[in-house]
mmCIF file of C-alpha atoms in Angstrom:
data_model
loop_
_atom_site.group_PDB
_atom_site.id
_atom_site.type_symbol
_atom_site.label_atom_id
_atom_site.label_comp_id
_atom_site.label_asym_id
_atom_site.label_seq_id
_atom_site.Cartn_x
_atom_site.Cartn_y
_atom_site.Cartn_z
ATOM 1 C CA UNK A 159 47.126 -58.902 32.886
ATOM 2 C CA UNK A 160 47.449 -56.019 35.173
ATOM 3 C CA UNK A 161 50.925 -54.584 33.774
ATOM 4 C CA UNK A 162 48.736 -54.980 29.864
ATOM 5 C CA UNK A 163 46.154 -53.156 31.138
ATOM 6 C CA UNK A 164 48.261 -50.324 32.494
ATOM 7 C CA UNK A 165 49.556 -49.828 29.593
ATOM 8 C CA UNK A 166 46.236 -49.473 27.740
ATOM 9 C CA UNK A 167 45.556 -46.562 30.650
ATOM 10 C CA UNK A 168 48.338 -44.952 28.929
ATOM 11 C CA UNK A 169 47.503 -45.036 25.833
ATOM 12 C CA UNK A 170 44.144 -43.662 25.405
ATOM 13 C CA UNK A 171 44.786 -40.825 26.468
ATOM 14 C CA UNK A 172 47.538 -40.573 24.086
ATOM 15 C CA UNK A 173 45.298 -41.199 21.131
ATOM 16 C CA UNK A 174 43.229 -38.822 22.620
ATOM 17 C CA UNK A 175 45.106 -36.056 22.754
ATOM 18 C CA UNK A 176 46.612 -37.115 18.880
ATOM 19 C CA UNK A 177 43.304 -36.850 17.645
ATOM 20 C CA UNK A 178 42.706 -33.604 19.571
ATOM 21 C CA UNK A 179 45.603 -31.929 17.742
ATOM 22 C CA UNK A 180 44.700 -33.587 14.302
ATOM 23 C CA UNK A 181 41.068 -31.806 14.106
ATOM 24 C CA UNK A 182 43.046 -28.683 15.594
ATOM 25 C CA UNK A 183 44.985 -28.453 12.828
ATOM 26 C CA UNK A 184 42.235 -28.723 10.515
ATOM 27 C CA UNK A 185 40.035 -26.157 12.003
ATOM 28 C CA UNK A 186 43.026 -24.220 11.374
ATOM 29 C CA UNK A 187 43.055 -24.547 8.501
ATOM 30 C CA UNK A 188 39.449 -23.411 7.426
ATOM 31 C CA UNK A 189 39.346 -19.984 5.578
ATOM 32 C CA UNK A 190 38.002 -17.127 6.911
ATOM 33 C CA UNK A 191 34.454 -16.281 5.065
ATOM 34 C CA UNK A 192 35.122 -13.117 3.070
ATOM 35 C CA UNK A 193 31.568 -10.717 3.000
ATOM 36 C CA UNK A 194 30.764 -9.827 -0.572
ATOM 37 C CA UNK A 195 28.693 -6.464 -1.868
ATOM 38 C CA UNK A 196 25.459 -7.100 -4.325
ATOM 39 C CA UNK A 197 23.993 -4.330 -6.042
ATOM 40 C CA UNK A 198 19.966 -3.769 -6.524
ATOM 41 C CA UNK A 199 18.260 -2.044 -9.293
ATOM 42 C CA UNK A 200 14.498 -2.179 -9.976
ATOM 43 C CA UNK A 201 12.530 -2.223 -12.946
ATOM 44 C CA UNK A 202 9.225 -0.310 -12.107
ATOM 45 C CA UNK A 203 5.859 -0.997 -13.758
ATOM 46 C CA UNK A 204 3.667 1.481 -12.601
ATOM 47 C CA UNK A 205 1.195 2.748 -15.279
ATOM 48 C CA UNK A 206 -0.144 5.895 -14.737
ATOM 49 C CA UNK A 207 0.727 5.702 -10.614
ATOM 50 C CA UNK A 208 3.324 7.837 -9.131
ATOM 51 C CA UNK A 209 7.116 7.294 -8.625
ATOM 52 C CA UNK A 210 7.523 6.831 -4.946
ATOM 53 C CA UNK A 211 10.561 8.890 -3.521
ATOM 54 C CA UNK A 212 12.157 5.848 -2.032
ATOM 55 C CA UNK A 213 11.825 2.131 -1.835
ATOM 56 C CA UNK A 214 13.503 -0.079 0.995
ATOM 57 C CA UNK A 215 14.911 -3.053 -0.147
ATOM 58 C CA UNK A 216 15.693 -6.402 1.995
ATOM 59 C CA UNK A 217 17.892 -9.295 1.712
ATOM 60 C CA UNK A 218 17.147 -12.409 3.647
ATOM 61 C CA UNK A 219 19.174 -16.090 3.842
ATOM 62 C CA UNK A 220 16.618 -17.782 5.772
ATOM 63 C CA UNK A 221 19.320 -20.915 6.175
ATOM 64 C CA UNK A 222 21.475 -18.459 7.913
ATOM 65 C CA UNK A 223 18.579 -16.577 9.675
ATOM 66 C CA UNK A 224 20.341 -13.225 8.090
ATOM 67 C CA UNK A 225 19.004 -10.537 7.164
ATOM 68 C CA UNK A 226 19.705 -7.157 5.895
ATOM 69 C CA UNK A 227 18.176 -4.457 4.703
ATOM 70 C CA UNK A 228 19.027 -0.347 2.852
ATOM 71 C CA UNK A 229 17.146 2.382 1.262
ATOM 72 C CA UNK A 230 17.216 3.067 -2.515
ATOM 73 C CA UNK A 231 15.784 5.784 -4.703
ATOM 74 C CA UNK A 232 13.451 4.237 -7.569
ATOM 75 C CA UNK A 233 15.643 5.728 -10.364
ATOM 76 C CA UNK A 234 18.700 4.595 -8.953
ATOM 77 C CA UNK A 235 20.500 1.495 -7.716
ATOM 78 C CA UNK A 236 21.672 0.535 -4.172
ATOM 79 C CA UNK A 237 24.998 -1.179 -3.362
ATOM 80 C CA UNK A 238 24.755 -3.600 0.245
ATOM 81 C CA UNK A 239 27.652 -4.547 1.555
ATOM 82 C CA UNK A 240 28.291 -7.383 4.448
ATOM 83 C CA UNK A 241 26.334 -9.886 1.998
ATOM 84 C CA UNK A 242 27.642 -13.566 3.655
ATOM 85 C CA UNK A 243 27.508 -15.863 0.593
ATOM 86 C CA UNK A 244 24.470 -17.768 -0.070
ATOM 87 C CA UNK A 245 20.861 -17.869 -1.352
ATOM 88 C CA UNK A 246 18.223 -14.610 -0.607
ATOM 89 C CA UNK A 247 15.043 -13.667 -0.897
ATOM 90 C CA UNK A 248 14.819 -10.247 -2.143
ATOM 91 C CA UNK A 249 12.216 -7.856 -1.729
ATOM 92 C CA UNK A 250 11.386 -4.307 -2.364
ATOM 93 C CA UNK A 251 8.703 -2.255 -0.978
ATOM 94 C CA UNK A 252 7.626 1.384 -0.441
ATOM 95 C CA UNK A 253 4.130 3.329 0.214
ATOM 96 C CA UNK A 254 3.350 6.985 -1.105
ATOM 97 C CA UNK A 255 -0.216 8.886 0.185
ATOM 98 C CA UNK A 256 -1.418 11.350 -2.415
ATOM 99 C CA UNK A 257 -4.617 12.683 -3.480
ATOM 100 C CA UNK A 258 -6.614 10.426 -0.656
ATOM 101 C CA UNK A 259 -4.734 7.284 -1.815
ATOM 102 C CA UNK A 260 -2.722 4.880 -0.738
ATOM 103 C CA UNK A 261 -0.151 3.244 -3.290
ATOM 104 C CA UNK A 262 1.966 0.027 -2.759
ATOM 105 C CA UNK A 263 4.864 -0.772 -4.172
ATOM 106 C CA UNK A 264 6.706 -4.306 -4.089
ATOM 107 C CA UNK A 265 8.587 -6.852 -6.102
ATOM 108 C CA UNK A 266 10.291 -9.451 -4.990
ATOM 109 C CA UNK A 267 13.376 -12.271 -6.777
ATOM 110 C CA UNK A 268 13.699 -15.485 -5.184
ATOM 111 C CA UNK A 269 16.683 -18.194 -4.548
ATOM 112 C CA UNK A 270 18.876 -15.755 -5.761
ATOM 113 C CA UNK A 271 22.489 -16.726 -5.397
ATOM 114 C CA UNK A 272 24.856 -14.599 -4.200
ATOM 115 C CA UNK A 273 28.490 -16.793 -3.953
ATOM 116 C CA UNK A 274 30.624 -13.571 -6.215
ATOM 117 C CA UNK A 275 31.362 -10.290 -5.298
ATOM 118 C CA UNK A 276 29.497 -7.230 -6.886
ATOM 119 C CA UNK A 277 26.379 -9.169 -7.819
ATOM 120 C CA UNK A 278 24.186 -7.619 -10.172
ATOM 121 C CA UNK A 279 19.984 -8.002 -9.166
ATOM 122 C CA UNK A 280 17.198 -6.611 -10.329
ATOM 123 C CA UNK A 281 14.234 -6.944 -8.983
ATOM 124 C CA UNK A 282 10.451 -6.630 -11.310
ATOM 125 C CA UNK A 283 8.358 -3.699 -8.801
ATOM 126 C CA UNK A 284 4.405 -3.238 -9.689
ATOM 127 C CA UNK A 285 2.228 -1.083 -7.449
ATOM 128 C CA UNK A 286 -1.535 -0.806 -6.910
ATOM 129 C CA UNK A 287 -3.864 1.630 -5.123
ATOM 130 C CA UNK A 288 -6.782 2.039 -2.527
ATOM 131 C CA UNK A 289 -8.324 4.543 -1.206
ATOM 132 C CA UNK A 290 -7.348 6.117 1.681
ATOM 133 C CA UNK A 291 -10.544 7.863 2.544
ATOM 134 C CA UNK A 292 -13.887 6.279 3.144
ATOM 135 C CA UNK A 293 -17.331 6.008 3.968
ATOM 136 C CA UNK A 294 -18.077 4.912 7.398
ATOM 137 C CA UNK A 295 -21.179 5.432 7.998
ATOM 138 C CA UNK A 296 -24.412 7.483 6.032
ATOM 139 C CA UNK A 297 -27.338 8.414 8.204
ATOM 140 C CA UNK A 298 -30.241 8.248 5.529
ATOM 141 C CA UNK A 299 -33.258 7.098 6.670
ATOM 142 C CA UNK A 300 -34.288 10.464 8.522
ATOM 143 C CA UNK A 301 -36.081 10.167 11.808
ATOM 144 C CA UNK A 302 -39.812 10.141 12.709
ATOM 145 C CA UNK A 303 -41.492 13.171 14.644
ATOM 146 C CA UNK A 304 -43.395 13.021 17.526
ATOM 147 C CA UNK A 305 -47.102 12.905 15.470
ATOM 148 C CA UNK A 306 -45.329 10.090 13.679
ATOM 149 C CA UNK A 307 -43.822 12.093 10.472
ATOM 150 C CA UNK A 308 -40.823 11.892 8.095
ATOM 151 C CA UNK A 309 -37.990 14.063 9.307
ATOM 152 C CA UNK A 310 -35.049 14.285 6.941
ATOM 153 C CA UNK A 311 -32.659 17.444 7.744
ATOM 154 C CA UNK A 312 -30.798 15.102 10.406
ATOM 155 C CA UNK A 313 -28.759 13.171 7.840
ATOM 156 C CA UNK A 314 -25.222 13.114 7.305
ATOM 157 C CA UNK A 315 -22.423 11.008 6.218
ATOM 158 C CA UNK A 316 -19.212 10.441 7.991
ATOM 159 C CA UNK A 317 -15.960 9.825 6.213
ATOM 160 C CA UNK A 318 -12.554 7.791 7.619
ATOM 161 C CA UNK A 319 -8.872 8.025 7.649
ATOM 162 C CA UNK A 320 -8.742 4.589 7.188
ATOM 163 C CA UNK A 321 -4.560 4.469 6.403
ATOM 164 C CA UNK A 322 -1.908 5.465 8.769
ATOM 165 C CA UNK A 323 -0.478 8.949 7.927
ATOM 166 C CA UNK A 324 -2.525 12.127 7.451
ATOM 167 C CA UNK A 325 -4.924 13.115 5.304
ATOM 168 C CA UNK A 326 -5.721 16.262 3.572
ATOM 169 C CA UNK A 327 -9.170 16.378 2.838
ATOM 170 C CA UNK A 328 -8.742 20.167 1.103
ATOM 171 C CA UNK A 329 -11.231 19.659 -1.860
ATOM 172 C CA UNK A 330 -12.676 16.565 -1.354
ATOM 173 C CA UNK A 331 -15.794 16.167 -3.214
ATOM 174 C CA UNK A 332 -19.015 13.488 -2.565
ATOM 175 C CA UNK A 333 -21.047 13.480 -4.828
ATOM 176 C CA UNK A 334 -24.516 11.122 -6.037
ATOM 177 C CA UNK A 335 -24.764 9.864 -8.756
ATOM 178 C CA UNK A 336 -27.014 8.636 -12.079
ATOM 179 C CA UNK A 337 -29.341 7.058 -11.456
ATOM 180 C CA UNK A 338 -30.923 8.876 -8.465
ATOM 181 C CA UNK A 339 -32.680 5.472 -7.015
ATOM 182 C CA UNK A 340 -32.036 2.059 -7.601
ATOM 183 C CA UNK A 341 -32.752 0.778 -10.937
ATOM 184 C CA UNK A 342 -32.311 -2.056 -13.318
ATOM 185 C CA UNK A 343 -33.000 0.194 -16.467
ATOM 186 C CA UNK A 344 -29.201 1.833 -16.422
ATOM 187 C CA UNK A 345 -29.073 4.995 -19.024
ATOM 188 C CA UNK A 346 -26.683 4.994 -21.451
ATOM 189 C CA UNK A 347 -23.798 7.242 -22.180
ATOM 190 C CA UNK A 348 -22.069 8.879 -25.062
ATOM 191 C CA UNK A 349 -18.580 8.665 -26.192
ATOM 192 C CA UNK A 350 -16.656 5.606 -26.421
ATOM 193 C CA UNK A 351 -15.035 6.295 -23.272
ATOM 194 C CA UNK A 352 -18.061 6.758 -21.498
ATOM 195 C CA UNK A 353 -17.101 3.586 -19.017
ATOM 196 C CA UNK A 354 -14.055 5.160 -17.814
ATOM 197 C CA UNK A 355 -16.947 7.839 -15.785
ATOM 198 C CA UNK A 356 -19.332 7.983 -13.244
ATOM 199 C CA UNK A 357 -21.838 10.569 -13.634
ATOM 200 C CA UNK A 358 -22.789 12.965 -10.764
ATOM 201 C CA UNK A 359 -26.054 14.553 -10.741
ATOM 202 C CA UNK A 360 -25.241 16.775 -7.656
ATOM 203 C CA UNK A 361 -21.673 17.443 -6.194
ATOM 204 C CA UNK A 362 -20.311 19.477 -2.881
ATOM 205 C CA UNK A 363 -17.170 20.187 -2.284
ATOM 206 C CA UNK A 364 -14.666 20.841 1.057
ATOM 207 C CA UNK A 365 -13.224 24.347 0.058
ATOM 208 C CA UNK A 366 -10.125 24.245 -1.464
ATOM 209 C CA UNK A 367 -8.494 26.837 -0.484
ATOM 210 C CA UNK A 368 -7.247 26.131 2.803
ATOM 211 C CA UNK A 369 -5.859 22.402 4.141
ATOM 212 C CA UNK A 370 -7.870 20.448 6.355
ATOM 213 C CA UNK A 371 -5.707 17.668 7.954
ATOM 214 C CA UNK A 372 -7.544 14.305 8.947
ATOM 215 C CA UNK A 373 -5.472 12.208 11.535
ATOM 216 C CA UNK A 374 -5.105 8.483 10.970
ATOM 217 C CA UNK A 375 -8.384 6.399 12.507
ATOM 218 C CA UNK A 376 -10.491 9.970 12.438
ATOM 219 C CA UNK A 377 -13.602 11.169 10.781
ATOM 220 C CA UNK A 378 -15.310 14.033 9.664
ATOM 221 C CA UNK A 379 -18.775 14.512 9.229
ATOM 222 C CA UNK A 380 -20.734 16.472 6.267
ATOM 223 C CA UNK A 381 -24.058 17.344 7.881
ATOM 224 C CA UNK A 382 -26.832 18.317 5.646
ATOM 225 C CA UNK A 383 -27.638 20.662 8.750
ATOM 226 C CA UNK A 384 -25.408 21.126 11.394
ATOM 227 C CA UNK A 385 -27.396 21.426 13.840
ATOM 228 C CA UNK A 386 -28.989 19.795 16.960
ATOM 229 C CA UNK A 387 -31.661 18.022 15.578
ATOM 230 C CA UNK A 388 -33.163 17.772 19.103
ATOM 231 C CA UNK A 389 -34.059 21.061 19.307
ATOM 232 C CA UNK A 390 -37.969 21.698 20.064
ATOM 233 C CA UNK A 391 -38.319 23.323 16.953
ATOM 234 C CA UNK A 392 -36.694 20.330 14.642
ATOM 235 C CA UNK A 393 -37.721 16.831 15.763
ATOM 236 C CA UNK A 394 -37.171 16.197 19.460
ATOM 237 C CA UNK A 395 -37.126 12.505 17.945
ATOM 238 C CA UNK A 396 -34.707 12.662 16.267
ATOM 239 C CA UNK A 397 -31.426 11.026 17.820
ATOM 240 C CA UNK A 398 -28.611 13.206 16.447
ATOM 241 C CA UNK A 399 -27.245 16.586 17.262
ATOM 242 C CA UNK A 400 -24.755 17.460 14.365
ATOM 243 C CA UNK A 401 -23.839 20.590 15.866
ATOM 244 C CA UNK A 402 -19.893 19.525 16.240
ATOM 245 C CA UNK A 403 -20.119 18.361 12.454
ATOM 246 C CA UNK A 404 -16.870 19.505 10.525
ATOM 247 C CA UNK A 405 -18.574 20.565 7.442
ATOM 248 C CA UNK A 406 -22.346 20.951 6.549
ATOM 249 C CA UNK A 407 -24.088 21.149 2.756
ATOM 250 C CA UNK A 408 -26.242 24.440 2.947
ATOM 251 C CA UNK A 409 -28.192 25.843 0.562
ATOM 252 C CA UNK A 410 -29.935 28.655 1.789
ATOM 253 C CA UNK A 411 -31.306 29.650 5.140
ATOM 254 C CA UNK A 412 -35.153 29.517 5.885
ATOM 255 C CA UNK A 413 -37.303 29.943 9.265
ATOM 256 C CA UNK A 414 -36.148 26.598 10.554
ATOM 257 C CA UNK A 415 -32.478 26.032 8.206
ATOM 258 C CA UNK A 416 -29.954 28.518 9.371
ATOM 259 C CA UNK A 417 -25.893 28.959 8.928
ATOM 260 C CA UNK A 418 -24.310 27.019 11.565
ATOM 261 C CA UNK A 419 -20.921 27.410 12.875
ATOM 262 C CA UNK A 420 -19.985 24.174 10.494
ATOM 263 C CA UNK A 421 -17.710 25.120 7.376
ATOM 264 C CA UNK A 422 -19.888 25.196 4.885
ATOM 265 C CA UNK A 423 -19.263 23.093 1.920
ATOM 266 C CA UNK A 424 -18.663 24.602 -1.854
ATOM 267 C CA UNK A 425 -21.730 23.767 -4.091
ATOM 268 C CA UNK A 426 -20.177 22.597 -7.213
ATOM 269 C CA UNK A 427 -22.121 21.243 -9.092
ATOM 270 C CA UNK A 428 -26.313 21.186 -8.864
ATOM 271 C CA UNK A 429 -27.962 22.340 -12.087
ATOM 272 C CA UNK A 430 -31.470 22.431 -10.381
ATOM 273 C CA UNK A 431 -30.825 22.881 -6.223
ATOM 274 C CA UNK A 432 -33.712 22.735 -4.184
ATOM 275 C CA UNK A 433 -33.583 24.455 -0.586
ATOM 276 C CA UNK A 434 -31.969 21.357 1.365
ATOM 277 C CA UNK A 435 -29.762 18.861 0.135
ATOM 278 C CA UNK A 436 -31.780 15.740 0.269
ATOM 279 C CA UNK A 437 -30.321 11.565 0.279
ATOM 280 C CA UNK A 438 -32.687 9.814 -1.269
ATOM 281 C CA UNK A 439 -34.148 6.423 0.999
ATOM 282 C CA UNK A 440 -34.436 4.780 -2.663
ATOM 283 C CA UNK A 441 -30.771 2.994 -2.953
ATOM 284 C CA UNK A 442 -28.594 6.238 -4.190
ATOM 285 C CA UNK A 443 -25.224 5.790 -4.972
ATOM 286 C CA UNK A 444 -22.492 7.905 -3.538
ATOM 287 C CA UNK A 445 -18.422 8.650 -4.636
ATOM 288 C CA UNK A 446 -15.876 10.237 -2.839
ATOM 289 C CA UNK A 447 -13.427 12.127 -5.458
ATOM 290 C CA UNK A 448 -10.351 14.479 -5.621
ATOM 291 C CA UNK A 449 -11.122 16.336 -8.991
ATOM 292 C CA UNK A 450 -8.036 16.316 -11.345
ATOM 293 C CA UNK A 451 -8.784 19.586 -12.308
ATOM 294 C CA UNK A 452 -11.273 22.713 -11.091
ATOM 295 C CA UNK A 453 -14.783 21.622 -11.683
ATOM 296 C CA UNK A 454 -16.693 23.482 -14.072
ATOM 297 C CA UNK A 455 -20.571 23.504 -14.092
ATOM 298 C CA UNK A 456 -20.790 24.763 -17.652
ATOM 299 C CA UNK A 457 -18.071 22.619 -19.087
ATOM 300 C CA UNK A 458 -19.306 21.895 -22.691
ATOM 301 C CA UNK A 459 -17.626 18.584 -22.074
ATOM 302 C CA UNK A 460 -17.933 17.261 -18.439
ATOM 303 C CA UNK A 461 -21.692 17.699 -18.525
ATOM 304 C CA UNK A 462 -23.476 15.611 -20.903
ATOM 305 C CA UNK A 463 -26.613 14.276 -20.577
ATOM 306 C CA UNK A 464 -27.777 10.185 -21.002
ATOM 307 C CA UNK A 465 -28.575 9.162 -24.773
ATOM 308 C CA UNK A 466 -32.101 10.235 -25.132
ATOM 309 C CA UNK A 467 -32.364 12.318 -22.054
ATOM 310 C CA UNK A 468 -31.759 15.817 -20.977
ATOM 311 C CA UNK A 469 -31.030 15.586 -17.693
ATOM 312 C CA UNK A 470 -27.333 16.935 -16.583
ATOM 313 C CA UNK A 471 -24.873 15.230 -15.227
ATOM 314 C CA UNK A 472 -20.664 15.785 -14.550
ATOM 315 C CA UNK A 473 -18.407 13.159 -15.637
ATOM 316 C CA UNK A 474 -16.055 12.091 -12.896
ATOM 317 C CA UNK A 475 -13.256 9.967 -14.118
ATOM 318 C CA UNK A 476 -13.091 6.507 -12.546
ATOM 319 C CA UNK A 477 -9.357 7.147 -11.525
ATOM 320 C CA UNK A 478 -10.213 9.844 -8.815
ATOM 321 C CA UNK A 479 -12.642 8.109 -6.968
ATOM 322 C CA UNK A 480 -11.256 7.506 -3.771
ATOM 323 C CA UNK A 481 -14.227 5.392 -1.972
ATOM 324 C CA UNK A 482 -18.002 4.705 -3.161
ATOM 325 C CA UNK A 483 -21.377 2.946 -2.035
ATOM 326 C CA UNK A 484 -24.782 2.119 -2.835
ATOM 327 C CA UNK A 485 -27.284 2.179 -0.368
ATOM 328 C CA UNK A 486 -30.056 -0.125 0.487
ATOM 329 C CA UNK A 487 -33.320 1.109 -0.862
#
C-alpha cells in the first residue's frame, strides 16, 4: 500500500505538468486580434440652422469598456483607425453660438457591428436651438415715495449669458409687444403669414456699431434711468441705484431725467415716444431679438397695423427671438 501510493505521488504531478503544456500549446495557438479602420459620414438635417464647422464623433463597445473618439468636418467623412472588432454605439455631436443662440447638433446609430475592415457608417444628425441670452430679472413695479406715491423711473431689466462661451450683445434689441396689457381680446393680423411674427409696439436697441462682449454667467442691465434712484431728488425709497447699469433707454433729458454715463440705447422703433420709457404694471410682454436685417421705422412692410386698427406696430420674425416673457399684471 505504501510503494502504490508512492507511485500515485509521482504521477500527479506528471499529469499536471501534461496538462500544463496541453493548454500552453493552445494559448499558442490563439491569433493575434488584428485592429480594423471604420469610416463615418453624416447625413445632416438641419432646416434653416447653420452648418457647424466641426462635429466630434465617438465610438464606444461598452462590452469591452472601449472607447474612441476623432473630429470630422460636417461635409466630409472621418476615417478611425484602432477599431477592436465588435458592436458600438456611435454618436455625433457639435455646438455652434451665433446670433445669441445656442445650436445642438447630434445623431447617434446603435449595435452597429464592426467585425470587417473599412466599415462604412453613417450616422442621421438633427440639431435644435435655444437661446443663449435671457431675461433674468425685470424690475416693474416702480417703488413708492416717501408721501406714499408711484415712482416708476427706477425700472430696469437685466439680461443673462446663460450658455458657456461669450456673447456679443452688439445690436440686441428688447422690445414690448401687442397688446400693451394683458388681454383675452388678441387683435388680429394681416397676411397669411402673420403667425410666423410678433409685433412690437416700441423697440430699443444696443448700438450696433461697436461689439459688446457678455462673459458666460454675466448680465447686463438696460436701465430706463441710470441713475441712483436714491438720490434726494428721485425717491429716497426707492431701493435701486442703477448708476453702474451697462446701457440705459433715454429719451430726452428734463429737470429731474438727465444723460448718465450709461451707453445709451438706439431708439428704433417708437412711432409716438413719450419723455420716459415706461413698463407697463398691466402684464406686458417682452422679446429679446437680433434683427435679420437693419430695422426700418417706415418700412411699408414691417409696420402694419391690427385688422381694424391703426395703431403701428414692427413685425419681428419668430426665428430671431432669442428669449421672451409676460409679466404678471
Amino acid at each position: 500500500m505504501k510503494k502504490t501510493g508512492f507511485i500515485y505521488y509521482i504521477l500527479f504531478p506528471v499529469l499536471l505538468f501534461a496538462v500544463s503544456c496541453e493548454q500552453f500549446q493552445n494559448v499558442s495557438g490563439v491569433k493575434e486580434v488584428e485592429a480594423l479602420s471604420a469610416t463615418i459620414g453624416v447625413t445632416l438635417d438641419l432646416g434653416d440652422l447653420p452648418l457647424p464647422d466641426s462635429l466630434n464623433v465617438r465610438l464606444v463597445n461598452f462590452a469591452e469598456r472601449y472607447e474612441l473618439t476623432a473630429t470630422m468636418s460636417p461635409e466630409g467623412n472621418v476615417t478611425v483607425n484602432e477599431v477592436l472588432p465588435g458592436v458600438y454605439t456611435i454618436t455625433v455631436s457639435g455646438e455652434e453660438n451665433a446670433d445669441g443662440f445656442t445650436y445642438i447638433y447630434s445623431g447617434n446609430a446603435v449595435n452597429v457591428d464592426i467585425v470587417t475592415n473599412n466599415r462604412q457608417i453613417n450616422v442621421d444628425v438633427g440639431a435644435s436651438r435655444s437661446g443663449a441670452l435671457l431675461f433674468k430679472e425685470v424690475y416693474y413695479s416702480g417703488s413708492r415715495t416717501p408721501s406714499g406715491g408711484s415712482y416708476f423711473r427706477d425700472q430696469f431689466y437685466e439680461i443673462y449669458n446663460n450658455s458657456e462661451v461669450i456673447q456679443n450683445v452688439r445690436g440686441l434689441c428688447i422690445a414690448i409687444i401687442n397688446p400693451l396689457t394683458a388681454t383675452a381680446n388678441m387683435p388680429v393680423w394681416p397676411g397669411p403669414d402673420a403667425d410666423k411674427y410678433v409685433y412690437a409696439l416700441q423697440i430699443w436697441q444696443v448700438p450696433d456699431t461697436t461689439d459688446f462682449p457678455l462673459n458666460p454667467g454675466e448680465s447686463i442691465i438696460i436701465a430706463q434711468m441710470a441713475d441712483d434712484h436714491k438720490k434726494p431728488n428721485l425717491n429716497p425709497g426707492s431701493p435701486v441705484n442703477l448708476l453702474s447699469a451697462e446701457f440705459e433707454t433715454l429719451v430726452n433729458t428734463t429737470a429731474l431725467i438727465q444723460d448718465n454715463p450709461a451707453i445709451n440705447m438706439t431708439m428704433a422703433f417708437w412711432p409716438r415716444p413719450t419723455p420716459q420709457w415706461l413698463t407697463t404694471v398691466f402684464g406686458g410682454a417682452f422679446v429679446l431679438f437680433f434683427p435679420a436685417e437693419p430695422i426700418d421705422p417706415t418700412s411699408p412692410t414691417e409696420v402694419v397695423s391690427p385688422v381694424g386698427q391703426t395703431t403701428q406696430t414692427y413685425r419681428v420674425p419668430i426665428e430671431t427671438v432669442v428669449d421672451a416673457l409676460e409679466n404678471v399684471g
